[in-house]
Coordinates of N, CA and C in Angstrom, one line a residue:
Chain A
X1 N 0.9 -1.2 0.0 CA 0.0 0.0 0.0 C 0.9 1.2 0.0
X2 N 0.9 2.2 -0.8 CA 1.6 2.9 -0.9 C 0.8 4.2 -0.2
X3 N 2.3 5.0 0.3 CA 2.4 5.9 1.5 C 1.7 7.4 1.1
X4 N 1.8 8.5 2.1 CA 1.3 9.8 1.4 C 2.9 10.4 0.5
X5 N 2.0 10.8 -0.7 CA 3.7 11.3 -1.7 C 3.5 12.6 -1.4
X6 N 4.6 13.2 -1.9 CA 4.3 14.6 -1.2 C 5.7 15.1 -2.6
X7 N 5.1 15.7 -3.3 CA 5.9 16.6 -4.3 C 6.3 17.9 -4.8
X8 N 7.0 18.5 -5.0 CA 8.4 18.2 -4.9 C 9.0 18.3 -3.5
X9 N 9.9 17.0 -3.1 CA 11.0 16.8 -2.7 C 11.5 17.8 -1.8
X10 N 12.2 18.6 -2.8 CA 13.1 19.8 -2.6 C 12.6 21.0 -3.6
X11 N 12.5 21.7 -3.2 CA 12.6 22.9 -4.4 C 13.4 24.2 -4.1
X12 N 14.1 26.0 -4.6 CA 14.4 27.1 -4.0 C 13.4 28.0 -5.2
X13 N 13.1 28.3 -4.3 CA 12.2 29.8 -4.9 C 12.9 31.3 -4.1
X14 N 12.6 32.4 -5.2 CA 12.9 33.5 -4.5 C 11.8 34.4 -3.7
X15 N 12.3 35.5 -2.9 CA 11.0 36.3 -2.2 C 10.2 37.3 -3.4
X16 N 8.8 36.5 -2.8 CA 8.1 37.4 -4.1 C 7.3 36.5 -5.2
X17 N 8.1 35.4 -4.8 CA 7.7 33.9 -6.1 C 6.4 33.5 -5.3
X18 N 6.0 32.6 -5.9 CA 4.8 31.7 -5.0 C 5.5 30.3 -5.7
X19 N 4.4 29.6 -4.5 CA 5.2 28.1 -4.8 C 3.8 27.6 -4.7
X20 N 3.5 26.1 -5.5 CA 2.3 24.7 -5.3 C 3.1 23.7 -4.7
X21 N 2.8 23.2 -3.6 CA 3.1 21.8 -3.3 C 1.7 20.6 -3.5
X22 N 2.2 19.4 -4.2 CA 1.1 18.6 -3.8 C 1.5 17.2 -3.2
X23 N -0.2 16.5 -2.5 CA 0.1 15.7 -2.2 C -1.0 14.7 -2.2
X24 N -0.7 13.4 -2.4 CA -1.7 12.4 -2.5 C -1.7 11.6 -1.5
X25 N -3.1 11.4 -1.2 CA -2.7 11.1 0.3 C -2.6 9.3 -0.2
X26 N -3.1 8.4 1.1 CA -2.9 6.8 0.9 C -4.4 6.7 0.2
X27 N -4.4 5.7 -0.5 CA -5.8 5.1 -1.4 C -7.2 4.6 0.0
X28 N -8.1 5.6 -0.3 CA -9.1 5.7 0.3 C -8.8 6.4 1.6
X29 N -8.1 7.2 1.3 CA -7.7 8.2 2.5 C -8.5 9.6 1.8
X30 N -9.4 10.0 2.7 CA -10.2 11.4 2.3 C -9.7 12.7 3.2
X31 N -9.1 12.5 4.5 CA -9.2 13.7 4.7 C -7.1 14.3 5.0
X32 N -7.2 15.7 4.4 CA -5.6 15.5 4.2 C -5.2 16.6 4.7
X33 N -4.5 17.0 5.8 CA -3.8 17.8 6.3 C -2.4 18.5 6.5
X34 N -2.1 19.9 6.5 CA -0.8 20.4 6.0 C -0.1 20.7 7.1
X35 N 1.0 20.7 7.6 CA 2.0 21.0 8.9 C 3.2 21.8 8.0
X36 N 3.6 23.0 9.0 CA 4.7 23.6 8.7 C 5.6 23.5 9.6
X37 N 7.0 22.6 9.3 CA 8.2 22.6 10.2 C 9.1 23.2 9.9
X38 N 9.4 23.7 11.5 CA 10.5 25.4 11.0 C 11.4 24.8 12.2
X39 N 12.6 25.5 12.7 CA 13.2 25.1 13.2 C 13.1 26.3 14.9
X40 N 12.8 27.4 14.4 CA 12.1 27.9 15.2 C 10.8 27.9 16.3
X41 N 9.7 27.5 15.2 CA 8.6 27.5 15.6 C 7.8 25.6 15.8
X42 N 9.0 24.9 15.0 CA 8.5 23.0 15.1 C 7.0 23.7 14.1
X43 N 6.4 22.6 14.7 CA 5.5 21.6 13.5 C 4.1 22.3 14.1
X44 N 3.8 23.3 13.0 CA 2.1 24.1 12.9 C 1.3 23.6 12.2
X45 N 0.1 23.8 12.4 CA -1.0 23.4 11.7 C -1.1 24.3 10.5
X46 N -1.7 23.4 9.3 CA -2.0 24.9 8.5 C -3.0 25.0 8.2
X47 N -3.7 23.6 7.6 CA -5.6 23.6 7.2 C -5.3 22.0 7.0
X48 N -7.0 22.0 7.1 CA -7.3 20.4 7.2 C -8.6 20.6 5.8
X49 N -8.6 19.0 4.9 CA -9.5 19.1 3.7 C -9.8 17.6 4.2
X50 N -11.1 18.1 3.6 CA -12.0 16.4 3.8 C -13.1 16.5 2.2
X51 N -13.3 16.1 1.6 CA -14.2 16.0 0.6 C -14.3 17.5 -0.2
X52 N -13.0 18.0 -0.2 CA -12.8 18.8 -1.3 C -13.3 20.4 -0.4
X53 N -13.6 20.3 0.9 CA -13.7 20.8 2.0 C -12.7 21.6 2.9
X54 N -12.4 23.1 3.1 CA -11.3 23.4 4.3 C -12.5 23.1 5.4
X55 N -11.8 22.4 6.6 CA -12.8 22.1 7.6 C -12.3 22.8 8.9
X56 N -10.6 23.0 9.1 CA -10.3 23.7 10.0 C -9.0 25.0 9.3
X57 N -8.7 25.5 9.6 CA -7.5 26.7 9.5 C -6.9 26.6 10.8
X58 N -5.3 26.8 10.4 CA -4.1 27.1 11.5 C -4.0 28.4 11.3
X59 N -3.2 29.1 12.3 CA -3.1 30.5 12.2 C -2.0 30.9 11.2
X60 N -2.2 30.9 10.3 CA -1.5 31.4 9.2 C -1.6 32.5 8.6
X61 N -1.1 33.4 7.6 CA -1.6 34.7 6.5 C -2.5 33.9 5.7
X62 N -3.2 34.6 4.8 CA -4.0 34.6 3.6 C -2.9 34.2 2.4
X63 N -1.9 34.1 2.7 CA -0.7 33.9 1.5 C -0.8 32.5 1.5
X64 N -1.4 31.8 2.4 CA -1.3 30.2 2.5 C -2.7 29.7 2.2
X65 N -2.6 29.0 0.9 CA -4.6 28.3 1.0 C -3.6 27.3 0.1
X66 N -4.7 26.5 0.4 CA -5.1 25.0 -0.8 C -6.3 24.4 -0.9
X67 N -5.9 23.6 -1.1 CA -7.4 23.1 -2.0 C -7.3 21.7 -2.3
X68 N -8.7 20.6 -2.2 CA -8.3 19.1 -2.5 C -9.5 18.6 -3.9
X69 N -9.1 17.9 -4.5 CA -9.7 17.8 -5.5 C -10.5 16.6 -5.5
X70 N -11.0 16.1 -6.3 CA -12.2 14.9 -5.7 C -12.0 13.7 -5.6
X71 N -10.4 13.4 -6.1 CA -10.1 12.0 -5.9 C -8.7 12.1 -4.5
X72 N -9.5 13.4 -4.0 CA -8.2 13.5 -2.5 C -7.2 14.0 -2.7
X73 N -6.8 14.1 -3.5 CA -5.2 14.5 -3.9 C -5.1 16.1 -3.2
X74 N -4.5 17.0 -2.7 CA -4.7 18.2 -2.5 C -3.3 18.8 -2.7
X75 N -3.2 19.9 -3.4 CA -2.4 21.1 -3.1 C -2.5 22.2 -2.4
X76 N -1.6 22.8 -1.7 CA -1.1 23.5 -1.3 C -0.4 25.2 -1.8
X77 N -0.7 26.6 -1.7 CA 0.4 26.9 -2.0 C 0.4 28.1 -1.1
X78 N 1.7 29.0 -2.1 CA 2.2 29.9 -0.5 C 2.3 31.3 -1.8
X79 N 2.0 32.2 -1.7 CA 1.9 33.5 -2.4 C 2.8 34.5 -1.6
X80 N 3.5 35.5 -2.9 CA 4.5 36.2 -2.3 C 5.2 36.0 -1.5
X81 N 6.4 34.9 -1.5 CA 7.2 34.4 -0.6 C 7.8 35.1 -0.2
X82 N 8.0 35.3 1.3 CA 9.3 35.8 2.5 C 10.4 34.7 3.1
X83 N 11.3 35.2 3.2 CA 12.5 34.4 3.6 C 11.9 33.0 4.6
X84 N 10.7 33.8 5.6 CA 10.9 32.9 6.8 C 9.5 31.8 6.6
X85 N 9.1 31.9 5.1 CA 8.1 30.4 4.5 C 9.2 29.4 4.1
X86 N 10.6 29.7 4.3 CA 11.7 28.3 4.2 C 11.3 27.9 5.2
X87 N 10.9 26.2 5.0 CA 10.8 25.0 5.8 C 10.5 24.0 5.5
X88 N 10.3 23.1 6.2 CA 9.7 21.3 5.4 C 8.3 21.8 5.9
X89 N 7.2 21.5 4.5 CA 5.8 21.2 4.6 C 5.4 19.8 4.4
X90 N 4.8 19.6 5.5 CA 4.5 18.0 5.5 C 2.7 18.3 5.4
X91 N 2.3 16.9 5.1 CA 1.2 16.8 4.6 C 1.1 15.2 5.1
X92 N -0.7 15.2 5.9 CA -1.1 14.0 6.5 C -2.4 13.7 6.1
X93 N -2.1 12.3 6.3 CA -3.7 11.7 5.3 C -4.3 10.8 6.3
X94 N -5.7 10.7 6.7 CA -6.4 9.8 7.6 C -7.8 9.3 6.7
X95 N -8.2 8.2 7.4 CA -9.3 7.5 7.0 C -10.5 8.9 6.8
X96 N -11.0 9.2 7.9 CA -11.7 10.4 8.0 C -11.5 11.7 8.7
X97 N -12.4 12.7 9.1 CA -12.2 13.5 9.2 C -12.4 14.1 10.9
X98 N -12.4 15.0 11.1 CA -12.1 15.9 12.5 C -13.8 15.4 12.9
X99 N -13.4 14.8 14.0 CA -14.8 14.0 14.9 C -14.9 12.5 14.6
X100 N -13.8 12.1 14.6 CA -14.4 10.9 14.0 C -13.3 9.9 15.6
X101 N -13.5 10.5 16.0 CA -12.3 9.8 17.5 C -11.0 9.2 17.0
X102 N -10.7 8.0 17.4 CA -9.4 7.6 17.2 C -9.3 7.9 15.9
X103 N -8.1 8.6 15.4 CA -8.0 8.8 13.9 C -6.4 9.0 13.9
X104 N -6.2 8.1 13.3 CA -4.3 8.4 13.4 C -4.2 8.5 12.0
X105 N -3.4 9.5 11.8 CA -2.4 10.3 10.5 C -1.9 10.0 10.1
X106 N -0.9 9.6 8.7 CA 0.1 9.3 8.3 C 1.0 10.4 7.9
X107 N 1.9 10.8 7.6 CA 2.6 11.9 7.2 C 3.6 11.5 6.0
X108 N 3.4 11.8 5.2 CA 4.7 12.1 4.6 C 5.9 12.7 4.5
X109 N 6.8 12.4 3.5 CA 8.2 12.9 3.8 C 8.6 14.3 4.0
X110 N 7.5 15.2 3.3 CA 7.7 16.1 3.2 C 8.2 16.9 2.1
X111 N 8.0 18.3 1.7 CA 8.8 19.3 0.9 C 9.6 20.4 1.4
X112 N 10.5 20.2 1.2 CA 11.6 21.3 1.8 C 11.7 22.2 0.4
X113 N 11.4 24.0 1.5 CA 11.2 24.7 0.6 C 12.2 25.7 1.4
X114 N 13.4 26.2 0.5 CA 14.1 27.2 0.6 C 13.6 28.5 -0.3
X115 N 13.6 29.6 0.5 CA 13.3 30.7 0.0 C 14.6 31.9 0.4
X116 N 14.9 32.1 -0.8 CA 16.3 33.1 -1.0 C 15.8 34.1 -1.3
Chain B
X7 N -6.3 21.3 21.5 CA -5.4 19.8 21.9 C -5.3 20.2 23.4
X8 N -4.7 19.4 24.6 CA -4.6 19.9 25.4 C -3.2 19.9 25.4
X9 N -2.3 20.9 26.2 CA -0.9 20.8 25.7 C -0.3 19.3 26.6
X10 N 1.0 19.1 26.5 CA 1.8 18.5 27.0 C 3.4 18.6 27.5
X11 N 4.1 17.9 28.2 CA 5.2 18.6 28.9 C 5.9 16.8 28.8
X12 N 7.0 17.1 28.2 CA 8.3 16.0 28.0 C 9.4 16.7 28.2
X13 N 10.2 16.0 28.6 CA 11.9 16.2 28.6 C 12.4 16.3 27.4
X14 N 13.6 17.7 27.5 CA 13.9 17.9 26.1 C 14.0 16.6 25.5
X15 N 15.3 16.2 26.4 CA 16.1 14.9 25.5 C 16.5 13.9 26.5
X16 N 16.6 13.0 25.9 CA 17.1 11.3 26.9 C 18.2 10.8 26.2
X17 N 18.6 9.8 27.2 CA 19.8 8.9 26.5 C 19.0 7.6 26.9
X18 N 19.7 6.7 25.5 CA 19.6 5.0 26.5 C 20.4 4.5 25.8
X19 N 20.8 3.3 26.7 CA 22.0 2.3 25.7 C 21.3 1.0 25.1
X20 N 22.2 1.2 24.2 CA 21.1 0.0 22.9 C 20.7 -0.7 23.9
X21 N 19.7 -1.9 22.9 CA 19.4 -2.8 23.7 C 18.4 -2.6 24.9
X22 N 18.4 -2.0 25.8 CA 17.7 -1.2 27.3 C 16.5 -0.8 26.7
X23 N 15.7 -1.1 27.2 CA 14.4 -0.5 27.5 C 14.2 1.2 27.6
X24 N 13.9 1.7 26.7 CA 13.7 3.4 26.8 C 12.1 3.9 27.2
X25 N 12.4 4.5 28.6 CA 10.4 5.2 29.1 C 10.8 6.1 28.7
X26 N 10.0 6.7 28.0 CA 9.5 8.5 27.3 C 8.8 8.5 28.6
X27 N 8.6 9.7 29.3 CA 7.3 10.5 29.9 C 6.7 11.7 29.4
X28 N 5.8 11.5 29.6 CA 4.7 12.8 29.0 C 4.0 13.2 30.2
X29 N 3.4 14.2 30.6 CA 2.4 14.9 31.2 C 1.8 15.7 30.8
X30 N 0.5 15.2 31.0 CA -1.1 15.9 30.1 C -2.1 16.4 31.1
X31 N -1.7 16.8 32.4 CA -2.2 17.3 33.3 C -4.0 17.7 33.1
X32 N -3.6 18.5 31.8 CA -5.3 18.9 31.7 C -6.1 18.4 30.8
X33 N -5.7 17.2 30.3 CA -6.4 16.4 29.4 C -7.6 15.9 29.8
X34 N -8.6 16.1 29.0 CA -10.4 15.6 29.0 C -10.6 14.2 29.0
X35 N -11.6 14.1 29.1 CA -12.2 12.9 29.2 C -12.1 12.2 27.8
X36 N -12.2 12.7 26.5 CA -12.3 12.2 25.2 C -11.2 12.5 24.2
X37 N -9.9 13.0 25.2 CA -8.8 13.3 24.5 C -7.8 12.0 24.6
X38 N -7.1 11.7 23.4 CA -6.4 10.7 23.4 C -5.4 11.3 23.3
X39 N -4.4 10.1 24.0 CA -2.7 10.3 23.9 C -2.3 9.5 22.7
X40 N -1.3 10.5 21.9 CA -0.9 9.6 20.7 C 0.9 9.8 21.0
X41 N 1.7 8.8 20.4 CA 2.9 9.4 20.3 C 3.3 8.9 18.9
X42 N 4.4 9.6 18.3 CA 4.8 9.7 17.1 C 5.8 10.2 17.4
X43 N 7.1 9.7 16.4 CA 8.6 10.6 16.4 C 9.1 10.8 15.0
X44 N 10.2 11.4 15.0 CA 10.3 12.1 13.9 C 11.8 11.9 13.7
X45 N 12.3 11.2 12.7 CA 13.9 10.8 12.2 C 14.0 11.6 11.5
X46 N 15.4 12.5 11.6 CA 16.0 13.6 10.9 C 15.3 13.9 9.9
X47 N 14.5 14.8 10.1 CA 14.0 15.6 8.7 C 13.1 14.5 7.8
X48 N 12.7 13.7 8.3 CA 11.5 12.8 7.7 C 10.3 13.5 8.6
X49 N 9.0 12.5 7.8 CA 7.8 13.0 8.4 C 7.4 12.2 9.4
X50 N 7.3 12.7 10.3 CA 6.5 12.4 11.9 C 6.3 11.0 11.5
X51 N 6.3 10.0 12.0 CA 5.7 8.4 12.0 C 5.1 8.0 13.6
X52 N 3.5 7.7 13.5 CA 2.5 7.1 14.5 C 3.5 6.2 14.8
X53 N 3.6 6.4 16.1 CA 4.1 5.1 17.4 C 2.8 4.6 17.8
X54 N 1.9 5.2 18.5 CA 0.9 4.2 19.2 C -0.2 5.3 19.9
X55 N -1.4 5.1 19.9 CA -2.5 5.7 20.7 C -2.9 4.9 21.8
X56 N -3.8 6.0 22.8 CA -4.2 5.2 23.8 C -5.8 6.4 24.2
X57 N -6.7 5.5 24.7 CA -7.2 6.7 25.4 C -7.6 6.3 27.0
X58 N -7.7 5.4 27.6 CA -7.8 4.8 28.9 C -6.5 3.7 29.2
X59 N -7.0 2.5 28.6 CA -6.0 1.4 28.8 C -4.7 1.8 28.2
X60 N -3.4 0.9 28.8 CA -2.5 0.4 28.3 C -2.6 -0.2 26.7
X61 N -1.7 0.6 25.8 CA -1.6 -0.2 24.7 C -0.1 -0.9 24.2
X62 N 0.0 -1.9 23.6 CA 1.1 -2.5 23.0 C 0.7 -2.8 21.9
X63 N 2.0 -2.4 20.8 CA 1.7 -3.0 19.4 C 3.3 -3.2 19.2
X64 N 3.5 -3.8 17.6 CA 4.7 -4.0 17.7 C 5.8 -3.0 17.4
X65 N 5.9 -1.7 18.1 CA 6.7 -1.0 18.1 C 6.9 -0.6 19.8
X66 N 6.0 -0.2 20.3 CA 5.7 -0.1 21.6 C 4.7 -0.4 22.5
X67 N 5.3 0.2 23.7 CA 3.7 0.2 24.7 C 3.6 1.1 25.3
X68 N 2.3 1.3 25.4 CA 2.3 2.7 26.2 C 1.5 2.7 27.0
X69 N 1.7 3.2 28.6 CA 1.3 3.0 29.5 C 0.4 4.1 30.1
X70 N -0.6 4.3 30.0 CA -1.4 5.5 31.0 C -1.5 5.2 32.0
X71 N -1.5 6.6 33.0 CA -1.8 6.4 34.6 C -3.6 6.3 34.5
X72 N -3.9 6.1 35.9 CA -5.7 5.7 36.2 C -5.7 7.2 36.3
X73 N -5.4 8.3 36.4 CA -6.2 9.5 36.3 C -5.8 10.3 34.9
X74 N -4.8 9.5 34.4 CA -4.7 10.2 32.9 C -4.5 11.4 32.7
X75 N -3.6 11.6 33.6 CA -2.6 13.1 33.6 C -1.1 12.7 33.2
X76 N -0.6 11.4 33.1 CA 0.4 11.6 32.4 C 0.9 9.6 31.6
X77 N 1.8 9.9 31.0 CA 1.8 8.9 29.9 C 3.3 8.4 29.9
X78 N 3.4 7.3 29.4 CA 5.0 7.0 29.8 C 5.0 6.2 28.1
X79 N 5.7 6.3 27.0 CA 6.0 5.4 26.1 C 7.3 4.5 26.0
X80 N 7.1 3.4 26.1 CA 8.6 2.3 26.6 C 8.4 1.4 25.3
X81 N 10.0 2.0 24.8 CA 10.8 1.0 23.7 C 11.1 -0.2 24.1
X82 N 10.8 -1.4 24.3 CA 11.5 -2.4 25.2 C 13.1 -2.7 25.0
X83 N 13.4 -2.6 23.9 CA 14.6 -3.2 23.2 C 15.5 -1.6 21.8
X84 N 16.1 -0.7 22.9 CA 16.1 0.3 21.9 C 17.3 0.0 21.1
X85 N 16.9 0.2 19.8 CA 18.5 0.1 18.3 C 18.8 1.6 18.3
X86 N 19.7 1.7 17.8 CA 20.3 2.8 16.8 C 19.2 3.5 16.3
X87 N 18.4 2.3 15.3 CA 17.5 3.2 14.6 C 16.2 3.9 14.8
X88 N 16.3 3.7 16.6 CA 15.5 4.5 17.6 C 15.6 6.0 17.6
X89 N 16.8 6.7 17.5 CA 17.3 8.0 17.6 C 16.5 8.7 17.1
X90 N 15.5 9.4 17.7 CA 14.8 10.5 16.8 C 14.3 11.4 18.1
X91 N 13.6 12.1 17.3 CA 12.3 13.4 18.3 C 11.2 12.3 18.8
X92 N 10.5 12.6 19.9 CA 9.5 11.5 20.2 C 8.3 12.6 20.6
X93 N 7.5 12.4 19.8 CA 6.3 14.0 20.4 C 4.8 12.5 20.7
X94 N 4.4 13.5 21.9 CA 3.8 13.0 23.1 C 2.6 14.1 22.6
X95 N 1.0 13.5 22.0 CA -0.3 14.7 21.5 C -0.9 14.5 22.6
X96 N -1.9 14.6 23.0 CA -3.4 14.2 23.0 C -4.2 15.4 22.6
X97 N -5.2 14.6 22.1 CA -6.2 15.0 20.8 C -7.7 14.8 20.8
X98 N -8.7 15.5 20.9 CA -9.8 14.9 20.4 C -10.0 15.0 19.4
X99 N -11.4 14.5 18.6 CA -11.8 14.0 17.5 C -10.7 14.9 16.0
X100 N -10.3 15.4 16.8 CA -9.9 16.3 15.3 C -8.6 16.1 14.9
X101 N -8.5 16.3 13.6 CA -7.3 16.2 13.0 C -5.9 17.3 13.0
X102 N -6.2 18.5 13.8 CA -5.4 19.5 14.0 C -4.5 19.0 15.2
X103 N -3.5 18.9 15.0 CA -2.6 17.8 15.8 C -1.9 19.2 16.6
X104 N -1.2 19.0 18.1 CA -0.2 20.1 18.3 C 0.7 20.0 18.9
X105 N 1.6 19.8 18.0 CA 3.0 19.3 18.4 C 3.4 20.3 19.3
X106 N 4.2 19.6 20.6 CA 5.1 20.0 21.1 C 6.8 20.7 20.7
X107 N 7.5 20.8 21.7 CA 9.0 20.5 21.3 C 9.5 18.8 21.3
X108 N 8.4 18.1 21.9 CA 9.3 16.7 21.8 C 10.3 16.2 22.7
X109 N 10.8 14.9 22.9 CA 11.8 14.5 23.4 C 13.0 13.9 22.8
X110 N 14.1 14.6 22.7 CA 15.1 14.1 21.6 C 15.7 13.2 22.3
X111 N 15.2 11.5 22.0 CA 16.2 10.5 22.2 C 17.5 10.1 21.7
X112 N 18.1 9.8 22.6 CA 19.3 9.3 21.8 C 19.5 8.0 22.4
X113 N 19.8 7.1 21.5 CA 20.6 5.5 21.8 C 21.8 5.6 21.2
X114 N 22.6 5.1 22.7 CA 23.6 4.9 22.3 C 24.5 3.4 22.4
X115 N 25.1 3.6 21.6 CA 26.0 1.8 21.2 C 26.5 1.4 22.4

């Protein structure tokens, strides 16, 4: 059974660029959530999607939205980049969604995103 | 989430048995303890949930106290490829997780 992918890898963008990350979560996985790890601030929430759905928001700017499409797959992106959106965006995929009790995550590897 | 309180970092020597402790002091009645750790710059990987009883699976066990203010997760047999962050949640129904700073294990040879 294959894991959540999470693409691209690696990327560098400059300030001012915007960046798409996407990610597919595990097969029959609907609801898919974003985390930002900084080395400063560790591992933030960013938004959660369930059925093509934002169902929760992290405290973030308006520079950060995404969106999931109907076969679950969801992107991510970040508008007008500043230095301090360098970090690994991870992205987690569960059976269902917020209320549903035990519900454990899977995470993928992540995208590490340098911004110069 | 309700927060939580771990020691930065631990040591143990291979092989030995490694307790994580956590304390969740203000955790509810419908909030579960989850732990999950994190290998250098990979993504977070599920260790094990609990919400009352003791759980064991085949990575760990994890032990709640009867009032469920704090958590202990024990590696029985720790390798090398134990070394990571060890983040200690509890959570209700929702998927907005909130990580801690974690406890940076180290095993050593």
């Amino acid at each position: 059974k294959a894991g959540v992918t999470q693409t691209p890898r690696y990327l560098i963008k400059t300030r001012g660029q915007q960046v798409t990350l996407s990610c597919s979560p595990i097969s029959g996985h609907r609801s898919v959530s974003w985390y930002q790890q900084t080395p400063g601030q560790g591992l933030q929430f960013l938004f959660e999607y369930f059925s093509e759905t934002q169902r929760n928001k992290g405290n973030f700017p308006g520079r950060f939205s995404g969106r999931q499409f109907s076969n679950s797959r969801s992107e991510m992106n970040v508008s007008t980049l500043e230095l301090g959106d360098s970090a690994l965006y991870l992205c987690a995929s569960s059976l269902a969604a917020s209320g549903s009790g035990a519900n454990v995550l899977t995470f993928g590897a992540g995208s590490r995103l340098t911004v110069l | 989430d309700a927060k939580t309180t771990q020691p930065p970092s631990m040591d143990c020597a291979e092989g030995r048995a490694a307790n994580l402790p956590c304390n969740h002091s203000t955790i509810s009645g419908n909030e579960y303890v989850y732990w999950y750790r994190q290998i250098h710059s990979q993504g977070p990987q599920y260790i094990i949930h609990g919400l009352k009883n003791n759980e064991t699976n085949e990575m760990a066990s994890l032990i709640i106290t009867e009032d469920r203010k704090s958590s202990t997760l024990i590696l029985p047999h720790a390798t090398l490829r134990d070394t990571a962050v060890y983040y200690c949640i509890v959570r209700n129904a929702g998927n907005m997780l909130t990580f801690g700073g974690g406890t940076r294990l180290m095993v050593k040879p």
